[in-house]
Structures are given as C-alpha cells and as structure tokens.
Amino acid sequence: MAPRPPRGLVPALIWGLSLFCSLPGPVWLQPSPPPQSSPPTEPHPCHTCRGLVDSFNKGLERTNRDNFGGGNTAWEEEKLSKYKDSETRLVEVLENVCSKSDFECHRLLELSEELVESWWFHKQQEAPDLFQWLCSDSLKLCCPSGTFGPSCLPCPGGTEKPCGGYGHCEGEGTRGGSGHCDCQAGYGGEACGQCSLGYFEVERNASHLVCSACFGPCARCSGPEESNCLQCKRGWALHHLKCVDIDECGTERANCGADQFCVNTEGSYECRDCAKACLGCMGAGPGRCKKCSPGYQQVGSKCLDVDECETEVCPGENEQCENTEGSYRCVCAEGYKQIEGICVKEQIPESAGFFSEMTEDELVVLQQMFFGVIICALATLAAKGDLVFTAIFIGAVAAMTGYWLSERSDRVLEGFIKGR
C-alpha cells in the first residue's frame, strides 16, 4: 500500500521533502530510455576473415623492427633463431589481432589458430598471401575478386570487370550472394551494359559506355531535348516526339471513391475527399456538391448547415440546444450538470482560505516567523547605514512590541490568514 501524507501543513511539507530526497534522482533529469533498434546483422565470415588478416599484417608491420629484447640481438638470433620468424613474434601479433569487443574475430581466430601457426612456420615461402591461403584455399570462406558463391563462379561481365564496371556484383569475393548486378543510376541489363529506362547512350565502344538522362517524361529518347522522345512514361502520351500529360480526370482512367473528386497532376492524378456537406461532388468546397448530406440544405449553389436549434429539439428540463456542423447536441444549461441523464443544479461549495486547515500550533509558528522577519528587516536597514546603536535600539523596540502584541495580534493574524 502506498504511504499516505500526514495531516497538517508543516508535517506534510516535511514528509514531502523526505519523500523527494529518497528518490534516485529528479524525474525531469532522468534520461529517457533509448529507442529500441533492430539488432545489427552479423558480418559475412569472409569479411571477418579479411579483417583478421588485415589486422595480422598490421601487427607484422608494427613488430618489423623489434627483437627479443635481451640486449644482445646478434647472439639471440644466432642461438635462439631469428626474431623475424620466431614463435615469440607470432604470439605478440596474435595477442592484438582482434579487438576485445569483436566476438566474431575471436571466434574465427580460435577455429583457425592452428592453420595460422602452420602457415607461419611452414607455408610462408610457397604461399606469401595469407588471405588467399587462409580465407580462400583453407577455410573456403572467400572467393577471388570478380567471383561469387560456393563454387566461386564469375560475376556477370567477367572477373576482370564485374557488372561492366557500372555496378556491384552481389556476393563478390565471398562464398555467398546471388551474383546479381546492382547497377548504378542510368545503367541496366544483366551486366549493366545498357542504358536504363529514362536514359540514352551518349557514347559507347568496346570497353566504355556513357548514359545520360532523357527529358523528364521520356521513357526512351534519342537525346536530352524535349523533342527527342521516342517513348513516354506512364501518364504521358507521345505527340510529335514530345510527351504531353494525360488528363485522367477527363477520361475513365481515374478511379476515385463515391465521396471523392479527381485532381489531375503531371503524369498522374489524385483523389481528394469531398466536403462534409456533400454526398458526392465534382470538386472542392460546399459549392461543388452533387447532393447535400443529412443536416445540410441547398442554399443557392451551396450546401449549408441546417440550424436545428431553431426548433424545439431538446425536450429535457434545464437542457439547451447547441448547434454543430451538420447536426446538434443537447447540453445542460449554465449552472446545471448532467447526472444519470438528468440536468441538476450544481452545488457550489463555500470557498475556504488557503490556510483554513492549519492547526493552532502551526499558526503560532507562523506568527513567530512573521515577527522575526520584521525584526531582522529593521535591524538590517539600520545596519546598512552603519548605525549600530540604532540597529540595536530598533531591534529591541521591535522585539518588545512583538511580545506585547503577541496575544492581541492572534485575532488579527488568524483572521487575515483564515479569511475569518
């Protein structure tokens, strides 16, 4: 059960202050919860392997000038083997190859650590490319550039220039993907070797293709001008090598609802809702109605609201009519409120003073605070003028006066605070 505040002003203030201080922090300063986001997608294993190899190579560069650290490098290399190909260097590189938060890298390193050691001690000379040896040949996670899929098939357009150089081969370099070409804007076809809809060829040779945009509504064209159109986009009609807008609202092509009207736009159209006053319309506003909605009447060429409150429509006692757009409602008259469907007269409670619920002890405390503030104020004013004796005198007089008037001021102060 929630704690209840004590009665009385002073105890209630103390209780509220203690409750506020017990809170973990001000509500208005607590940060709002972060918006939920979809979990990040895991990187392809080939990309993880490539990152691992790149980090490994950076580690080799970082330790390229290092040695065993014993002070006698020549003796160490002669007796202990060279640091360049030592297990010590390999361990130092592997310790920093994955960042602490890269879980996928650590998992792949754990699976391939023996392969990396085998390459380090036995395969470096015959297979100097660690990425090719580890990621493609041994783990079979990656494919050579320009290929994709489990069998490393060539991308459309060939391995030398996938997608003609004007797109991206999906899955290129990995053992996944479909090999589909995602072409750049203006290019299309299986290998991005054609100009897409709305573009025309500016230049083409055996290895080069340049596509440029047609004039706005042209789907196919022979040049950039308005009069170079060969085929129009949807919503346009070809007329003397130019594309002109089709007015769907003037034909049967528009498909709008019964309570909507058609608005023609460039290359298309829009359906907009009729005014509330209309049952079917030919345009915007109450002056374009085919028929008036219930609660409206024809006045000239417009459908206007009927004021139902001009007749007796609210039969209840102490009710009055309130006209609304297309209808009306019955509400209680001023000074009445509805209870169980009947309008009854409101009972206005007597106003009470702000401190009417204060106890006698609390009033005494406020009286003492009031006279104390007066004494301090008078003493401060006197002290600012460097009149020390005047401050003492005024303070003493105020204190004596407060003490003398304390009993006589009860009625005055209580009447002022309680409104009695």
Short mmCIF file of C-alpha atoms in Angstrom, two decimals:
data_model
loop_
_atom_site.label_atom_id
_atom_site.label_comp_id
_atom_site.label_asym_id
_atom_site.label_seq_id
_atom_site.Cartn_x
_atom_site.Cartn_y
_atom_site.Cartn_z
CA MET A 1 0.00 0.00 0.00
CA ALA A 2 1.34 3.47 -0.89
CA PRO A 3 2.25 5.73 2.10
CA ARG A 4 -0.29 8.45 2.93
CA PRO A 5 0.83 12.01 3.79
CA PRO A 6 0.17 13.23 7.37
CA ARG A 7 -2.46 15.88 8.05
CA GLY A 8 -1.40 19.48 8.64
CA LEU A 9 0.76 21.85 6.56
CA VAL A 10 4.11 21.67 8.38
CA PRO A 11 4.18 17.86 8.84
CA ALA A 12 3.03 17.48 5.22
CA LEU A 13 5.89 19.69 3.97
CA ILE A 14 8.45 17.72 5.99
CA TRP A 15 7.00 14.40 4.75
CA GLY A 16 7.05 15.60 1.12
CA LEU A 17 10.68 16.80 1.41
CA SER A 18 11.82 13.45 2.85
CA LEU A 19 10.00 11.58 0.10
CA PHE A 20 11.62 13.77 -2.60
CA CYS A 21 15.09 13.24 -1.15
CA SER A 22 14.57 9.45 -1.14
CA LEU A 23 14.06 9.41 -4.91
CA PRO A 24 17.01 8.14 -7.03
CA GLY A 25 17.12 11.41 -8.93
CA PRO A 26 14.91 14.23 -10.21
CA VAL A 27 12.38 12.85 -12.62
CA TRP A 28 12.97 15.66 -15.09
CA LEU A 29 16.70 14.92 -15.13
CA GLN A 30 16.45 11.17 -15.62
CA PRO A 31 17.31 10.21 -19.21
CA SER A 32 14.57 8.72 -21.30
CA PRO A 33 15.11 5.11 -22.36
CA PRO A 34 16.96 4.83 -25.65
CA PRO A 35 14.83 3.94 -28.68
CA GLN A 36 14.78 0.28 -29.49
CA SER A 37 16.65 -0.60 -32.63
CA SER A 38 16.87 -3.77 -34.62
CA PRO A 39 19.87 -5.98 -33.76
CA PRO A 40 22.86 -5.44 -36.05
CA THR A 41 23.38 -8.03 -38.74
CA GLU A 42 26.40 -10.29 -38.39
CA PRO A 43 29.17 -9.68 -40.95
CA HIS A 44 29.81 -12.32 -43.61
CA PRO A 45 32.52 -14.78 -42.47
CA CYS A 46 34.65 -13.74 -45.44
CA HIS A 47 34.64 -10.12 -44.27
CA THR A 48 35.59 -11.26 -40.76
CA CYS A 49 38.45 -13.31 -42.17
CA ARG A 50 39.64 -10.41 -44.31
CA GLY A 51 39.62 -8.12 -41.25
CA LEU A 52 41.58 -10.70 -39.26
CA VAL A 53 44.25 -10.96 -41.97
CA ASP A 54 44.47 -7.17 -42.36
CA SER A 55 44.98 -6.81 -38.60
CA PHE A 56 47.58 -9.60 -38.66
CA ASN A 57 49.54 -7.83 -41.41
CA LYS A 58 49.44 -4.56 -39.45
CA GLY A 59 50.86 -6.46 -36.48
CA LEU A 60 53.71 -7.68 -38.65
CA GLU A 61 54.47 -4.12 -39.71
CA ARG A 62 54.35 -2.96 -36.09
CA THR A 63 56.85 -5.62 -34.96
CA ASN A 64 59.08 -5.40 -38.05
CA ARG A 65 61.92 -3.64 -36.19
CA ASP A 66 61.52 -5.48 -32.86
CA ASN A 67 63.82 -8.14 -31.37
CA PHE A 68 63.89 -10.46 -28.36
CA GLY A 69 64.63 -7.54 -26.04
CA GLY A 70 67.58 -9.22 -24.31
CA GLY A 71 70.23 -6.66 -25.29
CA ASN A 72 72.40 -8.95 -27.45
CA THR A 73 70.41 -9.28 -30.66
CA ALA A 74 73.18 -10.93 -32.73
CA TRP A 75 73.74 -13.70 -30.16
CA GLU A 76 69.99 -14.22 -29.67
CA GLU A 77 69.36 -14.58 -33.40
CA GLU A 78 72.29 -16.97 -33.75
CA LYS A 79 71.41 -19.16 -30.78
CA LEU A 80 67.63 -18.78 -30.44
CA SER A 81 66.68 -18.38 -34.15
CA LYS A 82 65.74 -15.13 -35.83
CA TYR A 83 63.01 -12.98 -34.19
CA LYS A 84 61.51 -12.28 -37.62
CA ASP A 85 60.17 -15.84 -37.95
CA SER A 86 60.02 -16.73 -34.28
CA GLU A 87 57.13 -18.01 -32.23
CA THR A 88 57.63 -15.04 -29.91
CA ARG A 89 56.77 -12.60 -32.68
CA LEU A 90 53.77 -14.70 -33.77
CA VAL A 91 52.36 -14.69 -30.22
CA GLU A 92 52.83 -10.92 -29.91
CA VAL A 93 50.96 -10.33 -33.19
CA LEU A 94 48.12 -12.76 -32.38
CA GLU A 95 47.58 -11.18 -28.94
CA ASN A 96 46.42 -7.93 -30.57
CA VAL A 97 44.89 -9.19 -33.81
CA CYS A 98 41.28 -8.95 -32.54
CA SER A 99 39.76 -6.09 -30.56
CA LYS A 100 38.17 -7.02 -27.23
CA SER A 101 34.62 -6.38 -28.49
CA ASP A 102 34.98 -8.22 -31.82
CA PHE A 103 33.38 -11.55 -30.92
CA GLU A 104 33.32 -12.85 -34.50
CA CYS A 105 37.06 -12.22 -34.92
CA HIS A 106 37.89 -14.07 -31.69
CA ARG A 107 35.70 -16.99 -32.68
CA LEU A 108 37.32 -17.26 -36.13
CA LEU A 109 40.82 -16.95 -34.64
CA GLU A 110 40.09 -19.78 -32.22
CA LEU A 111 38.98 -22.01 -35.12
CA SER A 112 41.92 -21.14 -37.35
CA GLU A 113 44.80 -20.66 -34.92
CA GLU A 114 46.46 -23.97 -35.87
CA LEU A 115 46.21 -23.04 -39.56
CA VAL A 116 47.82 -19.66 -38.89
CA GLU A 117 50.67 -21.37 -36.99
CA SER A 118 51.12 -23.86 -39.85
CA TRP A 119 51.34 -21.03 -42.35
CA TRP A 120 53.76 -19.09 -40.15
CA PHE A 121 56.22 -21.93 -39.71
CA HIS A 122 55.81 -23.93 -42.95
CA LYS A 123 53.83 -22.16 -45.73
CA GLN A 124 55.06 -18.56 -45.87
CA GLN A 125 57.53 -19.17 -48.69
CA GLU A 126 55.19 -21.06 -51.04
CA ALA A 127 52.03 -19.07 -50.12
CA PRO A 128 53.05 -15.49 -49.20
CA ASP A 129 49.44 -14.22 -49.48
CA LEU A 130 47.88 -15.17 -46.11
CA PHE A 131 44.41 -14.04 -47.15
CA GLN A 132 44.40 -16.28 -50.24
CA TRP A 133 45.86 -19.25 -48.35
CA LEU A 134 43.73 -18.96 -45.20
CA CYS A 135 40.39 -17.40 -46.21
CA SER A 136 40.01 -18.79 -49.74
CA ASP A 137 42.01 -22.04 -50.01
CA SER A 138 41.94 -23.41 -46.44
CA LEU A 139 38.74 -22.14 -44.76
CA LYS A 140 36.88 -21.64 -48.07
CA LEU A 141 35.13 -18.51 -46.78
CA CYS A 142 36.11 -16.20 -49.65
CA CYS A 143 36.39 -16.21 -53.42
CA PRO A 144 38.80 -14.39 -55.71
CA SER A 145 37.81 -10.92 -56.87
CA GLY A 146 35.14 -10.95 -59.59
CA THR A 147 33.63 -14.28 -58.46
CA PHE A 148 30.88 -15.29 -56.03
CA GLY A 149 29.04 -18.22 -54.47
CA PRO A 150 30.05 -21.65 -53.14
CA SER A 151 31.82 -22.52 -56.41
CA CYS A 152 33.32 -19.05 -56.97
CA LEU A 153 31.54 -18.52 -60.29
CA PRO A 154 32.38 -15.46 -62.42
CA CYS A 155 30.18 -12.36 -61.93
CA PRO A 156 28.17 -11.09 -64.93
CA GLY A 157 30.52 -9.14 -67.16
CA GLY A 158 33.54 -11.29 -66.25
CA THR A 159 36.07 -11.38 -63.46
CA GLU A 160 38.18 -8.55 -64.85
CA LYS A 161 35.29 -6.02 -64.95
CA PRO A 162 32.30 -7.34 -62.96
CA CYS A 163 29.00 -5.75 -63.98
CA GLY A 164 30.83 -3.83 -66.71
CA GLY A 165 32.32 -1.54 -64.09
CA TYR A 166 28.92 0.19 -63.67
CA GLY A 167 27.51 -1.85 -60.81
CA HIS A 168 28.18 -4.16 -57.86
CA CYS A 169 28.08 -7.95 -58.12
CA GLU A 170 26.12 -9.25 -55.12
CA GLY A 171 28.33 -11.58 -53.09
CA GLU A 172 31.50 -10.76 -55.00
CA GLY A 173 34.58 -12.13 -53.23
CA THR A 174 32.51 -14.33 -50.86
CA ARG A 175 31.06 -17.83 -50.89
CA GLY A 176 27.54 -16.34 -50.79
CA GLY A 177 25.34 -13.99 -52.80
CA SER A 178 23.36 -14.36 -56.00
CA GLY A 179 25.79 -12.71 -58.40
CA HIS A 180 23.07 -10.26 -59.45
CA CYS A 181 24.37 -6.90 -60.68
CA ASP A 182 23.15 -3.85 -58.74
CA CYS A 183 23.67 -1.22 -61.43
CA GLN A 184 24.41 2.46 -60.97
CA ALA A 185 21.73 5.03 -61.84
CA GLY A 186 21.22 5.19 -65.60
CA TYR A 187 22.58 1.70 -66.31
CA GLY A 188 20.72 -1.60 -66.63
CA GLY A 189 20.76 -5.06 -68.12
CA GLU A 190 22.20 -8.30 -66.76
CA ALA A 191 25.75 -6.93 -66.68
CA CYS A 192 24.89 -3.20 -66.55
CA GLY A 193 25.80 -2.96 -70.22
CA GLN A 194 22.76 -0.95 -71.33
CA CYS A 195 21.17 2.40 -70.56
CA SER A 196 18.17 2.02 -68.28
CA LEU A 197 14.68 3.48 -68.79
CA GLY A 198 14.81 7.26 -69.00
CA TYR A 199 18.43 7.39 -70.22
CA PHE A 200 20.11 7.40 -73.64
CA GLU A 201 23.57 6.47 -74.93
CA VAL A 202 25.96 9.37 -75.24
CA GLU A 203 28.99 7.24 -76.08
CA ARG A 204 29.77 3.53 -76.47
CA ASN A 205 32.78 1.45 -77.50
CA ALA A 206 34.13 -1.99 -76.70
CA SER A 207 35.03 -1.06 -73.11
CA HIS A 208 33.16 2.14 -72.38
CA LEU A 209 29.52 3.23 -72.05
CA VAL A 210 28.18 6.65 -71.08
CA CYS A 211 24.44 7.10 -70.32
CA SER A 212 22.68 10.45 -69.78
CA ALA A 213 19.14 11.30 -68.62
CA CYS A 214 16.29 11.94 -71.06
CA PHE A 215 13.93 14.90 -70.75
CA GLY A 216 11.63 14.42 -67.72
CA PRO A 217 8.60 12.43 -69.02
CA CYS A 218 10.50 10.50 -71.73
CA ALA A 219 11.00 6.78 -71.13
CA ARG A 220 13.19 6.34 -74.23
CA CYS A 221 14.84 9.10 -76.21
CA SER A 222 17.48 9.92 -78.76
CA GLY A 223 18.81 12.96 -76.92
CA PRO A 224 18.28 15.28 -73.96
CA GLU A 225 15.78 17.67 -75.58
CA GLU A 226 12.00 17.71 -75.08
CA SER A 227 11.52 16.86 -78.77
CA ASN A 228 13.83 13.80 -78.63
CA CYS A 229 11.28 11.49 -77.01
CA LEU A 230 10.69 8.05 -78.54
CA GLN A 231 8.51 6.59 -75.76
CA CYS A 232 6.73 8.23 -72.83
CA LYS A 233 6.46 7.26 -69.20
CA ARG A 234 3.11 6.19 -67.75
CA GLY A 235 0.64 9.08 -67.56
CA TRP A 236 2.05 10.77 -70.66
CA ALA A 237 1.23 10.45 -74.38
CA LEU A 238 3.64 10.83 -77.31
CA HIS A 239 2.66 13.64 -79.67
CA HIS A 240 5.08 14.79 -82.40
CA LEU A 241 8.10 13.40 -80.49
CA LYS A 242 7.00 15.23 -77.32
CA CYS A 243 5.38 13.77 -74.23
CA VAL A 244 2.19 15.57 -73.12
CA ASP A 245 0.33 14.96 -69.88
CA ILE A 246 -2.82 12.79 -69.96
CA ASP A 247 -5.75 14.29 -68.04
CA GLU A 248 -7.00 11.16 -66.26
CA CYS A 249 -9.81 13.15 -64.62
CA GLY A 250 -11.36 13.84 -68.02
CA THR A 251 -11.24 10.18 -69.02
CA GLU A 252 -12.31 6.92 -67.44
CA ARG A 253 -8.77 6.21 -66.24
CA ALA A 254 -9.33 7.84 -62.85
CA ASN A 255 -10.70 5.57 -60.14
CA CYS A 256 -11.93 7.64 -57.19
CA GLY A 257 -14.49 6.79 -54.49
CA ALA A 258 -18.10 7.99 -54.35
CA ASP A 259 -17.24 10.76 -51.86
CA GLN A 260 -14.06 11.86 -53.63
CA PHE A 261 -13.19 14.07 -56.58
CA CYS A 262 -10.32 13.82 -59.07
CA VAL A 263 -7.44 16.32 -59.38
CA ASN A 264 -5.09 15.97 -62.35
CA THR A 265 -1.32 16.09 -61.72
CA GLU A 266 1.68 15.80 -64.05
CA GLY A 267 1.75 12.20 -65.21
CA SER A 268 -0.91 11.08 -62.73
CA TYR A 269 -3.91 12.18 -60.66
CA GLU A 270 -5.10 12.43 -57.05
CA CYS A 271 -8.37 11.54 -55.32
CA ARG A 272 -9.38 14.03 -52.63
CA ASP A 273 -12.27 13.87 -50.17
CA CYS A 274 -15.44 15.86 -50.78
CA ALA A 275 -16.56 18.49 -48.28
CA LYS A 276 -18.53 17.22 -45.27
CA ALA A 277 -21.64 18.92 -46.63
CA CYS A 278 -21.60 16.85 -49.83
CA LEU A 279 -22.89 13.44 -50.83
CA GLY A 280 -20.72 13.10 -53.91
CA CYS A 281 -19.04 16.12 -55.50
CA MET A 282 -17.33 17.47 -58.60
CA GLY A 283 -14.66 19.48 -56.81
CA ALA A 284 -13.59 21.09 -53.54
CA GLY A 285 -15.91 23.04 -51.25
CA PRO A 286 -19.66 23.02 -50.48
CA GLY A 287 -20.42 24.71 -53.80
CA ARG A 288 -19.41 21.64 -55.86
CA CYS A 289 -21.78 19.13 -54.25
CA LYS A 290 -23.86 16.70 -56.28
CA LYS A 291 -26.20 16.30 -53.30
CA CYS A 292 -26.32 17.64 -49.75
CA SER A 293 -25.51 15.45 -46.74
CA PRO A 294 -28.09 15.00 -43.92
CA GLY A 295 -28.05 18.10 -41.72
CA TYR A 296 -27.35 20.38 -44.70
CA GLN A 297 -29.65 22.11 -47.18
CA GLN A 298 -29.27 23.63 -50.62
CA VAL A 299 -29.00 27.42 -50.45
CA GLY A 300 -28.30 28.80 -53.89
CA SER A 301 -25.45 26.72 -55.28
CA LYS A 302 -24.05 25.66 -51.87
CA CYS A 303 -24.92 23.08 -49.23
CA LEU A 304 -25.11 24.93 -45.91
CA ASP A 305 -25.59 23.71 -42.34
CA VAL A 306 -29.16 23.47 -41.00
CA ASP A 307 -29.57 25.13 -37.56
CA GLU A 308 -31.67 22.51 -35.76
CA CYS A 309 -31.73 24.67 -32.63
CA GLU A 310 -34.25 27.00 -34.28
CA THR A 311 -36.88 24.36 -33.39
CA GLU A 312 -37.56 22.58 -30.11
CA VAL A 313 -35.27 19.59 -30.31
CA CYS A 314 -34.13 19.27 -26.66
CA PRO A 315 -37.18 18.27 -24.56
CA GLY A 316 -35.36 17.66 -21.27
CA GLU A 317 -35.76 20.01 -18.34
CA ASN A 318 -32.95 22.56 -17.96
CA GLU A 319 -31.50 21.50 -21.34
CA GLN A 320 -30.49 23.75 -24.18
CA CYS A 321 -29.62 23.10 -27.80
CA GLU A 322 -26.12 23.59 -29.20
CA ASN A 323 -25.79 23.61 -32.98
CA THR A 324 -22.88 21.70 -34.60
CA GLU A 325 -21.69 21.26 -38.18
CA GLY A 326 -24.34 19.07 -39.81
CA SER A 327 -26.06 18.20 -36.51
CA TYR A 328 -26.73 19.41 -32.95
CA ARG A 329 -26.38 18.31 -29.33
CA CYS A 330 -28.36 18.84 -26.12
CA VAL A 331 -26.37 20.13 -23.16
CA CYS A 332 -27.26 21.28 -19.66
CA ALA A 333 -27.97 24.96 -19.15
CA GLU A 334 -25.46 27.13 -17.31
CA GLY A 335 -25.35 26.29 -13.63
CA TYR A 336 -26.53 22.72 -14.20
CA LYS A 337 -24.68 19.45 -14.71
CA GLN A 338 -25.81 16.09 -16.02
CA ILE A 339 -26.19 13.25 -13.54
CA GLU A 340 -27.65 9.96 -14.80
CA GLY A 341 -29.10 11.68 -17.87
CA ILE A 342 -30.80 14.48 -15.90
CA CYS A 343 -29.63 18.10 -15.60
CA VAL A 344 -29.47 19.04 -11.89
CA LYS A 345 -28.40 22.30 -10.31
CA GLU A 346 -24.75 22.46 -9.33
CA GLN A 347 -23.95 22.87 -5.66
CA ILE A 348 -21.17 25.45 -5.35
CA PRO A 349 -19.10 24.73 -2.20
CA GLU A 350 -18.17 27.58 0.13
CA SER A 351 -14.70 28.89 -0.57
CA ALA A 352 -12.15 28.25 2.13
CA GLY A 353 -8.96 30.13 2.91
CA PHE A 354 -5.67 28.68 1.74
CA PHE A 355 -4.59 28.10 5.37
CA SER A 356 -8.01 27.09 6.70
CA GLU A 357 -6.85 23.56 7.57
CA MET A 358 -3.87 24.74 9.65
CA THR A 359 -3.74 23.73 13.31
CA GLU A 360 -3.37 26.22 16.18
CA ASP A 361 0.26 25.15 16.73
CA GLU A 362 1.06 25.84 13.10
CA LEU A 363 -0.45 29.34 13.41
CA VAL A 364 1.80 30.05 16.40
CA VAL A 365 4.84 29.00 14.37
CA LEU A 366 3.86 31.32 11.50
CA GLN A 367 3.30 34.23 13.92
CA GLN A 368 6.77 33.81 15.39
CA MET A 369 8.29 33.64 11.91
CA PHE A 370 6.37 36.78 10.87
CA PHE A 371 7.61 38.94 13.78
CA GLY A 372 11.13 37.51 13.44
CA VAL A 373 11.30 38.57 9.79
CA ILE A 374 10.16 42.12 10.71
CA ILE A 375 12.83 42.42 13.41
CA CYS A 376 15.59 41.19 11.05
CA ALA A 377 14.50 43.55 8.29
CA LEU A 378 14.52 46.61 10.57
CA ALA A 379 17.90 45.70 12.02
CA THR A 380 19.37 45.17 8.54
CA LEU A 381 18.14 48.56 7.30
CA ALA A 382 19.66 50.29 10.28
CA ALA A 383 22.96 48.42 10.00
CA LYS A 384 23.42 49.41 6.34
CA GLY A 385 23.73 53.00 7.48
CA ASP A 386 26.47 51.96 9.95
CA LEU A 387 24.16 53.00 12.78
CA VAL A 388 24.97 50.21 15.23
CA PHE A 389 23.17 51.72 18.19
CA THR A 390 20.16 52.50 16.02
CA ALA A 391 20.01 48.85 14.89
CA ILE A 392 20.15 47.61 18.48
CA PHE A 393 17.51 50.12 19.53
CA ILE A 394 15.12 49.30 16.67
CA GLY A 395 15.63 45.55 17.22
CA ALA A 396 14.87 45.87 20.92
CA VAL A 397 11.80 48.02 20.33
CA ALA A 398 10.51 45.60 17.68
CA ALA A 399 11.05 42.62 19.99
CA MET A 400 9.24 44.34 22.88
CA THR A 401 6.44 45.40 20.62
CA GLY A 402 6.10 41.90 19.19
CA TYR A 403 6.00 40.39 22.66
CA TRP A 404 3.41 42.96 23.85
CA LEU A 405 1.24 42.49 20.78
CA SER A 406 1.58 38.69 20.56
CA GLU A 407 -1.65 37.92 22.36
CA ARG A 408 -3.54 40.86 20.83
CA SER A 409 -2.36 40.02 17.32
CA ASP A 410 -3.72 36.49 17.39
CA ARG A 411 -7.16 37.54 16.28
CA VAL A 412 -5.85 39.93 13.64
CA LEU A 413 -3.38 37.47 12.07
CA GLU A 414 -5.70 34.47 12.25
CA GLY A 415 -8.46 36.50 10.60
CA PHE A 416 -6.07 37.59 7.83
CA ILE A 417 -4.79 34.07 7.14
CA LYS A 418 -8.01 32.10 7.57
CA GLY A 419 -10.20 34.66 5.91
CA ARG A 420 -12.38 34.87 9.04
#
